Amino acid sequence: MSETVLKAGTADQQYQPSYLEMETKHKGILAWILATDHKRIAQLYFFSMMIMFLIGALIGVLIRIELMAPGRTIMDAQTYNGFFTLHGIIMIFMFVIPGLPAVFGNFVMPIMIGAKDVAFPRVNLLSWYLYVIGGLIVLTSQFVGSGPPDGGWTFYAPYSVKSAANIGMAAMGAFFLGFSSILTGLNFLVTIHRMRAPGMDWFKMPLFVWALYATGWIQILATPVVGITLVLVVFERVFQLGFFDPAFGGDPILYQHLFWIYSHPAVYIMILPAMGAISEIIPTFAQRTIFGYKAIVVSSLLIAFVGYFVWGHHMYTSGMSDTAKWVFSFITFLVAIPSAIKVFNWVATLYKGSIDIQPPLLYAVSFMFTFMIGGFTGLIIGAVAQDIHLHDTTFIVGHFHYIVFGGTGFAFFGALHYWYPKMYGRMYNIKLANIAWGLFFFGFNVLYFPMFVAGYMGMPRRYFDYLPEFYIPNLISTMGSWFLYAGIILMIYNLVKSRKTGAIAPANPWNGVTLEWSIQSPPTYENFDEIPVVKDGPYKFK
Amino acid sequence: MSDHSTTQSHGLVHRDDEGSKLGMWLFIFTEILLFGALFLVYSVYRFKNQDAFHAAALNLDTVIGTINTVILIVSSATIAMSISALQQKNKKLAITLMVITLVLAFSFLVNKYFEWGAKFHHGLYPGAEHLISLGSGQNQFFFLYFFMTGLHAFHVIVGMGFIIFVMRQVMRDELTYNNYTRLENAGLYWHLVDLIWIYLFPLFYLIH
């Protein structure tokens, strides 16, 4: 980045009204819910998403308390079924899938490429509304009709087409959430193609932008498949069709294929932006240019591409041909390569850097730790023979929570601590943030690691009750969830409080060099007075 | 899709025709994937129930299907011509061609209505006793027939709405010979509707 840009943005410039305070033609709450500004939409997403996250996490804690001891603890079996289903739908469709793109993608991506907004601001707002509508439908499904949806977030047929519970409505809600995700992806792809500042070549883009670009393609090409599949489930329930009902010659395995054709790539929708955020945080706090920029870019695209062809590894025990099993297993192993490339590059970036240990870096480094555990356990269950033993055990639950929560979740909160001063122009209490991170990280590992042990011993997932021999790992796991939740609450307390009372943050508190640090905090409505001209690649530290 | 040329709260005017078209193309990709999943379901069940699909397809009315195919292809031509007309500053002709497109689209739906009505009359709808007695393979055929042609008809309706929307803008001179991307996008969408029918038609009506 040119030096002039940095100077113009930081010291010399006068403070102008930020996007938080600007005058708009609408007043009060309307100025927010009718906003087309990408930063305001990011805030809309952020708040709705945090509400959903807290509900989902609370349900998770309740599930853990129920599983603290064998037999009934605090709820009956049907409530438990409803709870793990709702926990899955909320966390997957309303937190980790929209997660980083909708909040931080919306907030910083246009600034990072030197644009004033996304390509289609009103479509951007529409996708938030679709998100809200989808979320409300899912929540409503809990209270109306024939009882809360059960059977898990995967909506597996034929149970989902026969269960008396209110599954159709939840599936419809997920359809809306998918549509929202498609429009976000579409918007970002066009923005990145068309709105880069002069001089911002493809290979001068920050890695977070690259990650969003790869994610955008998965969003628009994979989501429609699950969308239409869920519509088929809804129609099957309403109009007595029988696409997946064996009584009509329907094929439940076909449902699983259609579902995972999307839902495995969806895992990369969750993790790629997370990796992108980590690729931003690590160079800033090591004050060192990223190691292997192009390798990280290519590995993002490879993950997006190869990720389409691994869905069968969810179905080793479902009754596929043996050939299909080993082909899927082989391709699954291939995905590990680009993922590992990224981890090596991050570690190599830290090597001999001038490391400044701040909360975002703590989250980023713990991301690497948990992601490695999640990744390696993924290889264990990617092997067919092992998976036959571990399929549908809590080992799987441990694995995907290490990836999705330990990966995307940590990256989300790391990104939040990284861009928080930019979003609000205030700094949070660093000490408190470190303590919250400590509780979070400790609780996380205590919560999920015992699941590997119990799963390896043979404890099935999603069961309401279990044999006494699984008591100890379950007890430890439940106690871990309390630390984790305490960490989350402390973190939110710190961030909410600092929003009004925190110290005023400078434009560039971390000494970052991507474009968002060159403008004032919080940014003005149009981000840049003058569109910057980019000369160098990102991450050029002095 | 296109979001330019309108005033926003701060008068941030941003017009990017290429970007709008790119957005439309990406949206078309998602639509193709949406139907792609259904074509996948179709091919799996066709493979599993070859004889039943053969027998069931004989119940479809090839004549109406052919007429509807011709209607859609002609309507694709008229919407394309309307873009050319607007480019050549002939606003009146452009609107006339859009109206013709809409009339053709509507007659497609009318035909569809009678065609579906006949199926219901013969007890060939999901849940009907007659259809159930024909066995699971024929049931799958008609599930797919109603779902896929129904979803296509829904896209015809959405496409008509899109064309009406841009037609109003042409009338008010908001879209003109040097600013016609939104009309082009409506045309692109309409070609997609046409294209999907081009695949539905042989799969259901012609393959026996």
Tab-separated table of N, CA and C in Angstrom, chain A residues 209-262:
chain	number	residue	atom	x	y	z
A	209	VAL	N	-10.331	-11.392	1.613
A	209	VAL	CA	-11.145	-11.180	0.414
A	209	VAL	C	-11.097	-12.421	-0.469
A	210	TRP	N	-9.917	-12.986	-0.605
A	210	TRP	CA	-9.788	-14.217	-1.392
A	210	TRP	C	-10.645	-15.338	-0.800
A	211	ALA	N	-10.629	-15.432	0.519
A	211	ALA	CA	-11.411	-16.491	1.165
A	211	ALA	C	-12.895	-16.274	0.904
A	212	LEU	N	-13.337	-15.009	0.969
A	212	LEU	CA	-14.746	-14.728	0.699
A	212	LEU	C	-15.083	-15.024	-0.749
A	213	TYR	N	-14.107	-14.802	-1.627
A	213	TYR	CA	-14.343	-15.080	-3.042
A	213	TYR	C	-14.576	-16.571	-3.266
A	214	ALA	N	-13.702	-17.381	-2.693
A	214	ALA	CA	-13.880	-18.834	-2.826
A	214	ALA	C	-15.198	-19.264	-2.183
A	215	THR	N	-15.510	-18.664	-1.038
A	215	THR	CA	-16.755	-19.005	-0.349
A	215	THR	C	-17.967	-18.644	-1.190
A	216	GLY	N	-17.897	-17.482	-1.837
A	216	GLY	CA	-19.023	-17.031	-2.657
A	216	GLY	C	-19.401	-18.058	-3.707
A	217	TRP	N	-18.391	-18.647	-4.330
A	217	TRP	CA	-18.694	-19.667	-5.347
A	217	TRP	C	-19.380	-20.870	-4.735
A	218	ILE	N	-18.937	-21.283	-3.558
A	218	ILE	CA	-19.621	-22.426	-2.942
A	218	ILE	C	-21.053	-22.039	-2.606
A	219	GLN	N	-21.217	-20.806	-2.087
A	219	GLN	CA	-22.564	-20.400	-1.695
A	219	GLN	C	-23.525	-20.436	-2.872
A	220	ILE	N	-23.101	-19.916	-4.032
A	220	ILE	CA	-24.081	-19.862	-5.117
A	220	ILE	C	-24.219	-21.198	-5.837
A	221	LEU	N	-23.193	-22.048	-5.788
A	221	LEU	CA	-23.302	-23.286	-6.553
A	221	LEU	C	-23.763	-24.479	-5.722
A	222	ALA	N	-23.634	-24.439	-4.427
A	222	ALA	CA	-24.043	-25.607	-3.630
A	222	ALA	C	-25.380	-25.391	-2.941
A	223	THR	N	-25.638	-24.173	-2.474
A	223	THR	CA	-26.843	-23.937	-1.680
A	223	THR	C	-28.146	-24.278	-2.407
A	224	PRO	N	-28.269	-23.971	-3.733
A	224	PRO	CA	-29.546	-24.291	-4.365
A	224	PRO	C	-29.909	-25.768	-4.253
A	225	VAL	N	-28.909	-26.634	-4.213
A	225	VAL	CA	-29.202	-28.073	-4.182
A	225	VAL	C	-29.917	-28.438	-2.881
A	226	VAL	N	-29.406	-27.949	-1.761
A	226	VAL	CA	-30.092	-28.272	-0.513
A	226	VAL	C	-31.410	-27.517	-0.446
A	227	GLY	N	-31.452	-26.315	-1.034
A	227	GLY	CA	-32.694	-25.543	-1.030
A	227	GLY	C	-33.825	-26.347	-1.635
A	228	ILE	N	-33.564	-26.868	-2.843
A	228	ILE	CA	-34.644	-27.586	-3.521
A	228	ILE	C	-34.935	-28.913	-2.805
A	229	THR	N	-33.905	-29.496	-2.208
A	229	THR	CA	-34.124	-30.752	-1.486
A	229	THR	C	-35.042	-30.529	-0.289
A	230	LEU	N	-34.838	-29.422	0.417
A	230	LEU	CA	-35.713	-29.137	1.552
A	230	LEU	C	-37.128	-28.828	1.078
A	231	VAL	N	-37.242	-28.160	-0.084
A	231	VAL	CA	-38.578	-27.918	-0.630
A	231	VAL	C	-39.248	-29.253	-0.964
A	232	LEU	N	-38.464	-30.193	-1.488
A	232	LEU	CA	-39.035	-31.522	-1.769
A	232	LEU	C	-39.574	-32.146	-0.485
A	233	VAL	N	-38.823	-32.021	0.607
A	233	VAL	CA	-39.277	-32.579	1.882
A	233	VAL	C	-40.583	-31.914	2.307
A	234	VAL	N	-40.644	-30.581	2.159
A	234	VAL	CA	-41.859	-29.863	2.549
A	234	VAL	C	-43.036	-30.334	1.706
A	235	PHE	N	-42.827	-30.402	0.388
A	235	PHE	CA	-43.922	-30.836	-0.499
A	235	PHE	C	-44.321	-32.273	-0.212
A	236	GLU	N	-43.330	-33.074	0.114
A	236	GLU	CA	-43.625	-34.470	0.404
A	236	GLU	C	-44.547	-34.567	1.611
A	237	ARG	N	-44.321	-33.680	2.573
A	237	ARG	CA	-45.171	-33.704	3.769
A	237	ARG	C	-46.548	-33.118	3.493
A	238	VAL	N	-46.591	-32.065	2.655
A	238	VAL	CA	-47.859	-31.356	2.478
A	238	VAL	C	-48.738	-32.032	1.431
A	239	PHE	N	-48.147	-32.441	0.305
A	239	PHE	CA	-48.952	-32.931	-0.815
A	239	PHE	C	-48.878	-34.449	-0.993
A	240	GLN	N	-48.386	-35.124	-0.006
A	240	GLN	CA	-48.323	-36.588	-0.078
A	240	GLN	C	-47.584	-37.082	-1.320
A	241	LEU	N	-46.508	-36.407	-1.662
A	241	LEU	CA	-45.621	-36.962	-2.676
A	241	LEU	C	-44.761	-38.015	-1.979
A	242	GLY	N	-43.893	-38.677	-2.731
A	242	GLY	CA	-43.107	-39.722	-2.072
A	242	GLY	C	-41.707	-39.855	-2.643
A	243	PHE	N	-41.032	-38.710	-2.835
A	243	PHE	CA	-39.697	-38.780	-3.440
A	243	PHE	C	-38.740	-39.620	-2.608
A	244	PHE	N	-38.880	-39.527	-1.289
A	244	PHE	CA	-37.897	-40.199	-0.440
A	244	PHE	C	-38.543	-41.251	0.445
A	245	ASP	N	-39.796	-41.575	0.152
A	245	ASP	CA	-40.521	-42.513	0.989
A	245	ASP	C	-40.519	-43.885	0.315
A	246	PRO	N	-39.868	-44.880	0.928
A	246	PRO	CA	-39.769	-46.189	0.288
A	246	PRO	C	-41.132	-46.782	-0.059
A	247	ALA	N	-42.173	-46.382	0.650
A	247	ALA	CA	-43.501	-46.917	0.347
A	247	ALA	C	-43.932	-46.553	-1.070
A	248	PHE	N	-43.429	-45.419	-1.589
A	248	PHE	CA	-43.730	-45.027	-2.971
A	248	PHE	C	-42.568	-45.342	-3.903
A	249	GLY	N	-41.660	-46.165	-3.468
A	249	GLY	CA	-40.488	-46.427	-4.288
A	249	GLY	C	-39.455	-45.325	-4.191
A	250	GLY	N	-39.616	-44.419	-3.239
A	250	GLY	CA	-38.636	-43.349	-3.059
A	250	GLY	C	-37.367	-43.876	-2.408
A	251	ASP	N	-36.307	-43.092	-2.510
A	251	ASP	CA	-34.994	-43.581	-2.085
A	251	ASP	C	-34.413	-42.666	-0.996
A	252	PRO	N	-34.438	-43.099	0.257
A	252	PRO	CA	-33.897	-42.250	1.333
A	252	PRO	C	-32.409	-41.966	1.177
A	253	ILE	N	-31.678	-42.904	0.568
A	253	ILE	CA	-30.240	-42.673	0.368
A	253	ILE	C	-30.037	-41.505	-0.592
A	254	LEU	N	-30.941	-41.403	-1.571
A	254	LEU	CA	-30.845	-40.283	-2.510
A	254	LEU	C	-30.983	-38.966	-1.758
A	255	TYR	N	-31.874	-38.943	-0.763
A	255	TYR	CA	-31.985	-37.729	0.059
A	255	TYR	C	-30.644	-37.396	0.684
A	256	GLN	N	-30.009	-38.403	1.250
A	256	GLN	CA	-28.731	-38.135	1.925
A	256	GLN	C	-27.702	-37.582	0.948
A	257	HIS	N	-27.699	-38.145	-0.269
A	257	HIS	CA	-26.759	-37.618	-1.271
A	257	HIS	C	-27.053	-36.149	-1.538
A	258	LEU	N	-28.316	-35.841	-1.821
A	258	LEU	CA	-28.670	-34.461	-2.154
A	258	LEU	C	-28.349	-33.528	-0.999
A	259	PHE	N	-28.633	-33.994	0.209
A	259	PHE	CA	-28.380	-33.143	1.365
A	259	PHE	C	-26.896	-32.860	1.512
A	260	TRP	N	-26.077	-33.895	1.403
A	260	TRP	CA	-24.644	-33.679	1.650
A	260	TRP	C	-23.913	-33.066	0.470
A	261	ILE	N	-24.504	-33.152	-0.739
A	261	ILE	CA	-23.889	-32.453	-1.877
A	261	ILE	C	-23.770	-30.972	-1.540
A	262	TYR	N	-24.773	-30.444	-0.822
A	262	TYR	CA	-24.618	-29.069	-0.317
A	262	TYR	C	-23.877	-29.063	1.001
